[in-house]
XYZ file of C-alpha atoms in Angstrom:
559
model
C 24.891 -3.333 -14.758
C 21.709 -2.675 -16.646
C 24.017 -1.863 -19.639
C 26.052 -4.891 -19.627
C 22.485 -6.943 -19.747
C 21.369 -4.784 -22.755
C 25.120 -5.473 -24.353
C 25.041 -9.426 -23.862
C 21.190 -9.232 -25.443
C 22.476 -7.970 -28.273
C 19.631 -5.404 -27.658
C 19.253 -1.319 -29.518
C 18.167 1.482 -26.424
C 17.292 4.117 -27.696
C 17.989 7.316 -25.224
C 16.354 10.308 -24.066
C 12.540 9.682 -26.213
C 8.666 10.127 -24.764
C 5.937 9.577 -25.893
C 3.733 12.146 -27.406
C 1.145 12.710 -25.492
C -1.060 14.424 -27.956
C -1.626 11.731 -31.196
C 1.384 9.688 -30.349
C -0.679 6.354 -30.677
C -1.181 5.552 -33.643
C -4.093 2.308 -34.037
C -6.437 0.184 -35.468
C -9.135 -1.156 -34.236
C -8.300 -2.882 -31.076
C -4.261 -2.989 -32.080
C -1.324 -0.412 -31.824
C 0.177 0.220 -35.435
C 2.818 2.687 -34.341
C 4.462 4.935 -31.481
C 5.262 8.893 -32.476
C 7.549 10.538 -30.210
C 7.935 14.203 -29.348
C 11.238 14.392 -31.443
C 8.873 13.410 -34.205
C 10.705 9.554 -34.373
C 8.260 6.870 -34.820
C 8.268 2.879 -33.218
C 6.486 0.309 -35.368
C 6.001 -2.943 -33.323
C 3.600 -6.164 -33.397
C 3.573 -6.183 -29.733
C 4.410 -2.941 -27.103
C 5.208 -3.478 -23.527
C 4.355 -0.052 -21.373
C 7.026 -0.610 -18.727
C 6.906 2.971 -17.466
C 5.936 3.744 -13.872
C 3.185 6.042 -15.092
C 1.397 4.178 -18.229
C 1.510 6.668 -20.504
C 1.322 4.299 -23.593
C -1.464 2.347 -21.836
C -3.710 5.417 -21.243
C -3.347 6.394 -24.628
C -3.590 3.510 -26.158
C -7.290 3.578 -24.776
C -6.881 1.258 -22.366
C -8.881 1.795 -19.149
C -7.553 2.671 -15.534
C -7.465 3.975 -12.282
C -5.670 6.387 -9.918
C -6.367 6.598 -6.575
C -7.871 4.678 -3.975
C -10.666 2.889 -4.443
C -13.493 2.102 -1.656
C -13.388 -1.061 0.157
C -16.453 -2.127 -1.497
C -15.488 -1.821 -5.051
C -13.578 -5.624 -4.501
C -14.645 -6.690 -0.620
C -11.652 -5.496 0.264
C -10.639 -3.716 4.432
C -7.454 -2.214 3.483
C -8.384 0.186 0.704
C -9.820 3.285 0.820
C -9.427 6.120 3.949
C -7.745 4.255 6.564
C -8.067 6.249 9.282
C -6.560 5.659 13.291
C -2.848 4.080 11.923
C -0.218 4.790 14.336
C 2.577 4.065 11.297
C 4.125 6.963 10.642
C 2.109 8.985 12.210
C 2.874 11.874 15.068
C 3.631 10.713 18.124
C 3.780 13.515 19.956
C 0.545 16.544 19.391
C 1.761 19.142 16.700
C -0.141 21.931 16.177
C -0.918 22.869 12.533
C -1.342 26.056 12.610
C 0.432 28.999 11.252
C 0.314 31.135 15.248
C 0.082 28.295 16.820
C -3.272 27.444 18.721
C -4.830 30.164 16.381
C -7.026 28.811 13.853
C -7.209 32.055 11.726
C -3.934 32.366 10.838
C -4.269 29.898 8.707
C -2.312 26.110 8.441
C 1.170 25.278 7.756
C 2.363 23.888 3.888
C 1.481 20.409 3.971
C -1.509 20.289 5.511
C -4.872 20.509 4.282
C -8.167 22.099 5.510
C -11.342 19.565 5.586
C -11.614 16.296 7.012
C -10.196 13.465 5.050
C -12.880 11.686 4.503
C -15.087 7.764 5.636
C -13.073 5.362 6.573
C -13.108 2.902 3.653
C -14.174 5.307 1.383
C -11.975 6.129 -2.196
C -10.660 8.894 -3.415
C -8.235 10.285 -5.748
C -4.832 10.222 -3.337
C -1.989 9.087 -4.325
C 0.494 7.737 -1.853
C 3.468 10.343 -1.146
C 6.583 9.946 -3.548
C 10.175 10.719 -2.483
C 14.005 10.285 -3.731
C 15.955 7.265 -2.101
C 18.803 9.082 -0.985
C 22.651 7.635 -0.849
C 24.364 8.880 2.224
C 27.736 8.415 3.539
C 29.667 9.456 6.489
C 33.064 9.018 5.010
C 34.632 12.208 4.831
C 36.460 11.823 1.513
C 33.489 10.730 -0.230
C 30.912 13.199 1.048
C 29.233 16.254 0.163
C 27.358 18.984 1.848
C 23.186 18.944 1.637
C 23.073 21.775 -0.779
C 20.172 24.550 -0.304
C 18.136 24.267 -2.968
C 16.680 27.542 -4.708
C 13.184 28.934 -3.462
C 14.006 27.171 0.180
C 11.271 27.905 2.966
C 11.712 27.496 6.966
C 8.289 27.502 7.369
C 8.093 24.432 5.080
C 8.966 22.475 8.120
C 7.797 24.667 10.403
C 5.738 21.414 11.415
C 8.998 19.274 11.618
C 10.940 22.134 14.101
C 7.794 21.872 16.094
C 7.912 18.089 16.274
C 11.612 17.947 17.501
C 10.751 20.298 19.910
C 8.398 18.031 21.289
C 10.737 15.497 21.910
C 10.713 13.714 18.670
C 13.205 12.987 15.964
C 13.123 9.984 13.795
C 12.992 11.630 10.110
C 16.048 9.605 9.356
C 15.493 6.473 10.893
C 15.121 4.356 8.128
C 18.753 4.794 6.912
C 19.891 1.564 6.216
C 23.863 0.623 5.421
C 25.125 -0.011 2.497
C 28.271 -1.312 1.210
C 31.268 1.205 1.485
C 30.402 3.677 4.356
C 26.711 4.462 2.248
C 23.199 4.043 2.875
C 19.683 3.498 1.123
C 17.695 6.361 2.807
C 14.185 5.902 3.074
C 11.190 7.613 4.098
C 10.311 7.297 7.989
C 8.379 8.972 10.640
C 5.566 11.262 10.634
C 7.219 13.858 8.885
C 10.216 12.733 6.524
C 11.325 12.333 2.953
C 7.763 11.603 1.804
C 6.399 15.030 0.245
C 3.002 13.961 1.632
C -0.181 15.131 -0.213
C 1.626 17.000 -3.212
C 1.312 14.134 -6.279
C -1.899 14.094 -6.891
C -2.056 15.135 -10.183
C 1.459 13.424 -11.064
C -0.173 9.854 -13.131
C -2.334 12.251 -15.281
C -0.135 15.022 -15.771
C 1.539 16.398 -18.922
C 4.981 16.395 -19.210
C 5.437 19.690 -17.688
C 3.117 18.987 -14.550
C 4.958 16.246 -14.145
C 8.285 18.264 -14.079
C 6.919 20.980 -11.820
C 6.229 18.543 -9.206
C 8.851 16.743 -9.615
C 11.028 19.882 -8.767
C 8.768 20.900 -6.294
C 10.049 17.050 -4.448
C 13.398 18.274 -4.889
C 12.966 21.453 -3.193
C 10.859 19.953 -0.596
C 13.188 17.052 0.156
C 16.637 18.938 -0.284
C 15.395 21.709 1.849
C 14.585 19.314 4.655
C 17.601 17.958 4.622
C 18.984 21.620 4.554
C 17.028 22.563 7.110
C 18.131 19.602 9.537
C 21.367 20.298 9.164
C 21.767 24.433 9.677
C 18.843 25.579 11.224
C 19.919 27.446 14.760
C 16.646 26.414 15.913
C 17.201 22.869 15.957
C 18.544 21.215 19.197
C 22.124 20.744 18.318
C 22.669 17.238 18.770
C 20.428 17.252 15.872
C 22.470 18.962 13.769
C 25.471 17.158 14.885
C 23.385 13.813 13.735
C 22.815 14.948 10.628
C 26.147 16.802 9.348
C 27.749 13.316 10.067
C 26.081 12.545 6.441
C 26.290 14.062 3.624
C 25.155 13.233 -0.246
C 27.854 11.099 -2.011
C 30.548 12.540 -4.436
C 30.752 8.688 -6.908
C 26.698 8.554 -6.730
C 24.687 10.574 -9.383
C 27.784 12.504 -10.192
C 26.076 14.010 -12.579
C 23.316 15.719 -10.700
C 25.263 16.509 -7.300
C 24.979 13.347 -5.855
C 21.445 13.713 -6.044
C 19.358 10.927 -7.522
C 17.829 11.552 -11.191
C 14.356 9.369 -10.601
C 11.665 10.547 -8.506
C 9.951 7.419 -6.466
C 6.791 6.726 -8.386
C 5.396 4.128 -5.244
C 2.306 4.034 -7.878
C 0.908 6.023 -10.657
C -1.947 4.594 -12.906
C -2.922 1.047 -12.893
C -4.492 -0.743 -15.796
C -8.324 -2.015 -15.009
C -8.334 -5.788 -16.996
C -10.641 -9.013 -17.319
C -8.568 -9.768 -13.529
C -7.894 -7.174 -10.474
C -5.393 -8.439 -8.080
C -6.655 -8.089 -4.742
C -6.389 -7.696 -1.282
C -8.022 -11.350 -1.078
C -4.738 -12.557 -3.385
C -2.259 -11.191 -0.840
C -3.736 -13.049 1.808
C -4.589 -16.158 0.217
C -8.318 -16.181 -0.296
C -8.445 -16.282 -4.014
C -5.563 -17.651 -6.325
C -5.011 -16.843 -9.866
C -4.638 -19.788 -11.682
C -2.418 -18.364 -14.709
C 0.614 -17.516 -12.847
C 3.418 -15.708 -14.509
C 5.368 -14.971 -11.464
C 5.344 -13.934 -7.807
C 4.971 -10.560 -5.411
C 6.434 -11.060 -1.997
C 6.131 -8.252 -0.006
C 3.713 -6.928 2.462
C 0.490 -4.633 1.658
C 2.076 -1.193 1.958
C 1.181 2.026 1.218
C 2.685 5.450 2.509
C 0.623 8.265 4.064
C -1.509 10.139 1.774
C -2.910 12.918 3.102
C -2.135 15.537 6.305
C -4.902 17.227 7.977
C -5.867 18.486 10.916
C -8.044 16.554 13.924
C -8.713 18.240 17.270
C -6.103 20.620 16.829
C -3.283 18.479 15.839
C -1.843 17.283 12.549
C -2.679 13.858 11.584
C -1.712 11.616 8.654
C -3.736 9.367 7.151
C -2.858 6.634 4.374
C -0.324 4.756 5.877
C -0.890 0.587 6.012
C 1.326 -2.048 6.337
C -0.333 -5.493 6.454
C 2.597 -8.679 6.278
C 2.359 -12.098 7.422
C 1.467 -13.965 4.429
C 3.528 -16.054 1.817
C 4.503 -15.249 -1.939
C 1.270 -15.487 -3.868
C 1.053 -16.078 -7.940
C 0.255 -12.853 -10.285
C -2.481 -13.507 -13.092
C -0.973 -13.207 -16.515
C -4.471 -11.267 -17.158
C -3.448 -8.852 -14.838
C -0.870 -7.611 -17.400
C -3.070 -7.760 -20.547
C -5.521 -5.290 -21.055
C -8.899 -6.627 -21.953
C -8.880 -7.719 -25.923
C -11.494 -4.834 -26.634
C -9.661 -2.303 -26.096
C -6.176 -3.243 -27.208
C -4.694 -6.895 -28.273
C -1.008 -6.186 -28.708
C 0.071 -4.721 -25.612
C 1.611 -5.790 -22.319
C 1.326 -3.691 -18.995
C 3.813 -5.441 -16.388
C 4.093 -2.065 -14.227
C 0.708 -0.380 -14.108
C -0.578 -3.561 -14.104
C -4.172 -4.184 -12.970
C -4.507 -4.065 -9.446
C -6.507 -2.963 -6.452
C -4.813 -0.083 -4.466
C -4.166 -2.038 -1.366
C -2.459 -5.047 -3.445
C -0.573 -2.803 -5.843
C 1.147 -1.784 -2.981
C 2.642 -5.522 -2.397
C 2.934 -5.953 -6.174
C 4.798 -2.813 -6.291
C 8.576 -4.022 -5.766
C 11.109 -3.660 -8.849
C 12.484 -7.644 -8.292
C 8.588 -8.062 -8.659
C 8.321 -5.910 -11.983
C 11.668 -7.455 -13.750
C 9.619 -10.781 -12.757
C 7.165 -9.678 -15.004
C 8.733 -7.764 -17.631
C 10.516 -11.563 -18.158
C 6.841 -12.444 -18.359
C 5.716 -9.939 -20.342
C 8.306 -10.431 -23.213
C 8.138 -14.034 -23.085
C 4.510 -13.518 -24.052
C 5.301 -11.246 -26.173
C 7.241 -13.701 -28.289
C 4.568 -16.489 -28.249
C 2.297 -13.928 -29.430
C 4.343 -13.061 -32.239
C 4.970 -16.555 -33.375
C 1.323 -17.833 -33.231
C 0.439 -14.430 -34.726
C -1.955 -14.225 -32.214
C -3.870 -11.147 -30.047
C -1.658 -10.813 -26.204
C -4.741 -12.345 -24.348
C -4.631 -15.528 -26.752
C -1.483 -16.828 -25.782
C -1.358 -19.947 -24.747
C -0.711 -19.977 -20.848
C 0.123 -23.282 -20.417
C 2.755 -23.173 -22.999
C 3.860 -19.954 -21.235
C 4.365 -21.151 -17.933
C 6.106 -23.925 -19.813
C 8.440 -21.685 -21.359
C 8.792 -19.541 -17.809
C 9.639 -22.707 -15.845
C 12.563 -23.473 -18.373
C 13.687 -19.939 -18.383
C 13.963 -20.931 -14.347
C 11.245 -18.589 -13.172
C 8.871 -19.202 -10.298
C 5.638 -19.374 -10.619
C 4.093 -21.456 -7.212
C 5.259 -21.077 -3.450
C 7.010 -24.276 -2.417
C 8.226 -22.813 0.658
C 6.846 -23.061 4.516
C 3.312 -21.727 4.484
C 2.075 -18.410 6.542
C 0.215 -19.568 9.702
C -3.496 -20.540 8.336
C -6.919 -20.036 9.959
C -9.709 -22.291 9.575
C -11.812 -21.685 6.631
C -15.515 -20.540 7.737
C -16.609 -23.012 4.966
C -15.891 -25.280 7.020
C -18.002 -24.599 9.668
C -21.805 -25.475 10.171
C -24.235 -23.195 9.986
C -24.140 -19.759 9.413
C -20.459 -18.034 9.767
C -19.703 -14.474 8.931
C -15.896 -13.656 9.142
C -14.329 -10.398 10.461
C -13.814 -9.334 6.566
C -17.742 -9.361 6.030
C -18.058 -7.629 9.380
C -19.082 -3.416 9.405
C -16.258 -1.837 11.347
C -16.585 1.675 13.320
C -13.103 3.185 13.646
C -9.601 1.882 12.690
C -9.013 -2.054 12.970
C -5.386 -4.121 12.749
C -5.007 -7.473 10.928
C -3.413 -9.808 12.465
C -2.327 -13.464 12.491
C -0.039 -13.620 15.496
C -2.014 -15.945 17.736
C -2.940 -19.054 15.846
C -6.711 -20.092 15.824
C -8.154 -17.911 14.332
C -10.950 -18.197 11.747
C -10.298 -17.270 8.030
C -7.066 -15.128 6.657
C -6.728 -13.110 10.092
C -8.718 -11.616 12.890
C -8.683 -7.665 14.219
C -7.549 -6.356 16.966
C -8.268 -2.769 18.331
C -4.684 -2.225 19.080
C -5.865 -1.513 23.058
C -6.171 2.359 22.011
C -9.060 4.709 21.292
C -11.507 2.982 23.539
C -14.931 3.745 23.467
C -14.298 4.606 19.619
C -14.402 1.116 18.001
C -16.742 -1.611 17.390
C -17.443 -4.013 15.121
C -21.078 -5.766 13.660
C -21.484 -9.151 12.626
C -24.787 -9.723 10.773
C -26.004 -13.399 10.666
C -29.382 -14.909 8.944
C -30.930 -17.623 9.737
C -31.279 -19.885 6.544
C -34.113 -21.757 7.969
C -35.877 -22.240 11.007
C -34.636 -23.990 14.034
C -32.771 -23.514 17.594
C -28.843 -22.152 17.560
C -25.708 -21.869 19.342
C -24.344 -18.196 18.686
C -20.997 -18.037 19.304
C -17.996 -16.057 19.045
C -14.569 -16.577 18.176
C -11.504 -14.945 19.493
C -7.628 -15.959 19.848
C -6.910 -15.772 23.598
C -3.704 -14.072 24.862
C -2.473 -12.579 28.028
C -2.764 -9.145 26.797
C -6.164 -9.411 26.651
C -9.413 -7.351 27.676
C -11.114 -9.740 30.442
C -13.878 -7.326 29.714
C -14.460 -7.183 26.054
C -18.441 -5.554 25.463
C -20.580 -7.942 23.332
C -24.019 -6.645 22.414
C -26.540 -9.423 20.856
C -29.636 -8.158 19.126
C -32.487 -10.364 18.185
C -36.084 -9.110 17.487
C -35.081 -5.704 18.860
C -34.184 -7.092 22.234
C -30.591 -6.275 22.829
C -28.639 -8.237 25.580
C -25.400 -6.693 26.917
C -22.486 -9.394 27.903
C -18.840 -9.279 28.828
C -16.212 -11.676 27.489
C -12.803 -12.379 28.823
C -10.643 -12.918 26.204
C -7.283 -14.076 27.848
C -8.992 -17.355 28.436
C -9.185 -19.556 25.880
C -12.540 -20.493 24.911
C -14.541 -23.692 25.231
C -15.824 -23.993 22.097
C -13.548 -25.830 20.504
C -10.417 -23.853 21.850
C -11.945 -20.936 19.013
C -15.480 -19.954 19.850
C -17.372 -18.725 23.354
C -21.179 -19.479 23.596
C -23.094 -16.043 23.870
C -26.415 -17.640 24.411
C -28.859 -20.305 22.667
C -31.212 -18.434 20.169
C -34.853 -19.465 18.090
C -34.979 -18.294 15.021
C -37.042 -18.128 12.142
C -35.698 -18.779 8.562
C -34.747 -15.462 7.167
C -34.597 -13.742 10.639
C -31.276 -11.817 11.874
C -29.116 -11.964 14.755
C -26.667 -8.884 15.240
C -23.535 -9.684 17.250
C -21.438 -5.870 18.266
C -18.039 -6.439 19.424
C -17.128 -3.155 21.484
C -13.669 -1.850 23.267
C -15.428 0.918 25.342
C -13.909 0.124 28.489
C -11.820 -2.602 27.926
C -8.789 -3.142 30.101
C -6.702 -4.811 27.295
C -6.978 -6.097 23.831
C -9.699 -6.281 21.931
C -10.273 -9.314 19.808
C -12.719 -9.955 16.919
C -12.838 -12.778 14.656
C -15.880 -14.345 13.718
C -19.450 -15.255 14.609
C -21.200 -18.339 14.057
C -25.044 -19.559 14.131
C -23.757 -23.344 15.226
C -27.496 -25.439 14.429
C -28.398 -27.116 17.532
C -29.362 -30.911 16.467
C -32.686 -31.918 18.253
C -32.842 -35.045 20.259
């Protein structure tokens, strides 16, 4: 299909060239004269689009970026960073991780890694797991064996044997049909396709890292999928599940039925004069120069395995939805004019972890890589630097071509915007959280993008601190907002601190509250201008739950 596009462009592919990665870039100044390839073949161009999944052409073009996670505070964000206490993808039954099980000395299984993994919020350099999308069938004629690849390891998945055994199988639970007797096979469960923890050094890698992990995927995957289907120590209805599929014999025919591309979920992205963030998924900021739309939840696979209280744990998985299409900057592909003036990024584009991982969709990136060229060619013709294009005249052109730049459609469910408010408000997303929080919007009324909820588990192990100030003198209302619902704590801890006097209250929160149907009065307060009241919403104890939204300093008006 791609083909027949090139053919009625009228277009010249050239096959089966990289980059070199040592002096393949040839510039000056701020603008990229020529590409060198390995073979030796060098591109001349007035403007270059890097529409690679790993930005090689970007990163050595000079242009700066990042790979990783970065910490919540780099960009205000709640969803970057460690995210620690997700029950996505994550064991549901205890495993233990050890080599002699319940023996600490002899050592952990492959795939999980001594240490802690780190402060919630915190970056680091993790990269969420790749895997191959496999295409399955259960049609006899059509389908072949799960081959054993060479250099295959039981004790690879020891950790997988030992999580069947505890009653749990759902590896291949995300295989979703396809036309003809096929399927689009997908990562799922704790343990699954995803090759968890073994990419990190994939974006920035040579060629030949890059190739010696890649293999290392396809020994890891194909051997799981060897492994489900022959090993004697598997229930056998297992087996029996999984021999029902095989790989398909008119997909990939030219490697086995196995697919050629690795899934690169992300790689490096480009750092520009705009970072798309968390607060564009949701709605809270809005780039003005839209080129096109993402419309998918924030999502990011599992990261990292390690080991807490004697169990294997996985950490890295979110999945936020709930919100609408949102516009991507057209400054988001450009990297800033300083550092190169004649190139286009519409894959590593610049973006925050948390809202690459929404951007991240291929209908997304052809989106942009319309985008991208169509800028490209108003560059060219006003012989003019990429970040000097004329937006307006671009969306102009964009709107003609029939692409979508603004979401005319229903709207998400909306919370009231704190600005709104009198008096002093701090939102949930300004709050300090202890332990792992959801976002949610299911229960309207609710202040700002969404509210948390403790997902009525770890009790005792989560809280979270609102921190008002007082900008001037006078008598308050402090209240606190929550969505009620019938699943509920009627017990919810709220600790109020004022002058070092801490009061202890309870709150039921399957009523709705007075205040307006959002807030519940938690006491009237004097304070001076400048001076702090400390709101701590708790779930120790709670029997339901936990709700926590925002906190407002309501002035009261003297009579």
């Amino acid at each position: 299909i791609m083909d027949q596009f090139v053919a009625e462009a009228k277009a010249t592919v050239v096959r089966n060239e990289r980059l070199d990665l040592k002096g393949g870039v040839k510039k000056r100044g701020a603008r990229i004269e020529s590409i060198k390839m390995e073979s030796g073949r060098t591109f001349s161009a007035r403007v270059f689009i890097d529409a690679s999944y790993e930005g090689d052409l970007m990163a050595k073009a000079g242009v700066s970026y990042h790979v990783g996670r970065e910490a919540n505070s780099v960009y205000d964000e709640t969803l970057n960073g460690v995210q620690l206490g997700s029950k996505k993808h994550q064991f549901n039954a205890p495993v233990d991780p050890y080599v002699v099980p319940g023996a600490p000395k002899s050592g952990l299984l492959p795939g999980v890694h001594a240490g802690g993994p780190g402060e919630h919020g915190q970056g680091d350099r993790r990269v969420q797991a790749y895997n191959f999308r496999m295409c399955m069938t259960d049609d006899p004629a059509n389908r072949l064996p799960f081959p054993k690849p060479a250099g295959y390891d039981p004790l690879r998945y020891e950790l997988l044997l030992r999580y069947i055994q505890a009653g749990v199988f759902d590896a291949l639970r995300s295989n979703l049909p396809m036309p003809n007797r096929k399927t689009d096979t997908n990562n799922n469960g704790a343990f699954s396709t995803d090759n968890i923890g073994m990419n990190y050094d994939y974006p920035d890698g040579d060629y030949a890292t890059r190739e010696k992990i890649f293999q290392e995927h396809v020994t890891y995957q194909q051997g799981m999928m060897w492994f489900l289907a022959n090993d004697p120590r598997l229930p056998a209805k297992v087996r029996e599940f999984v021999n029902r599929w095989g790989l398909c014999k008119d997909e990939f025919v030219e490697t086995g039925g196995w697919s050629h591309q690795m899934y690169i979920r992300e790689a490096r992205r480009m750092i520009s004069d705009y970072v798309m963030t968390q607060h564009n998924c949701q709605g809270r900021a809005v780039a003005e120069d839209s080129i096109g739309l993402a419309a998918y939840g924030m999502d990011s696979h599992n990261t990292q395995r390690y080991v807490k209280d004697g169990h294997a744990i996985n950490e890295g998985d979110v999945q936020v939805h709930g919100f609408t299409p949102y516009p991507i900057a057209y400054r988001c592909i450009t990297p800033k004019a300083a550092e190169c003036d004649n190139l286009l990024v519409p894959v590593c584009l610049s973006a925050s972890h948390i809202a690459y991982g929404s951007i991240r969709m291929e209908p997304v990136f052809m989106v942009l890589g319309q985008s991208a060229a169509t800028a490209a060619c108003l560059a060219i013709d006003a012989d003019a630097a990429v970040q000097q294009v004329d937006v307006r005249a671009l969306q102009e052109r964009l709107l003609a071509d029939r692409q979508i730049l603004e979401w005319t459609g229903p709207p998400a469910v909306q919370g009231l915007d704190p600005a709104r408010l009198p008096g002093v408000v701090v939102d949930d997303v300004k709050a300090e959280r202890t332990g792992d929080w959801n976002e949610s919007r299911s229960t309207p009324g609710f202040i700002g993008a969404s509210y948390l909820h403790d997902g009525n588990e770890l009790q005792g192990k989560k809280q979270v601190r609102f921190t008002l100030v007082a900008k001037e003198a006078g008598d308050y209302d402090l209240r606190l907002a929550y969505t009620p619902n019938a699943n509920r704590a009627t017990n919810v801890p709220v600790a109020v601190e004022v002058a070092g006097e801490i009061r202890q209250l309870k709150v039921n929160q399957r009523t709705a509250p007075p205040i307006d149907k959002r807030f519940v009065s938690l006491g009237k307060l004097r304070l001076s201008a400048g001076e702090k009241a400390v709101v701590t919403v708790s779930n120790a104890g709670a029997n339901g739950f936990v709700i926590a939204d925002a906190v407002q300093l309501a002035p009261i008006e003297s009579r």
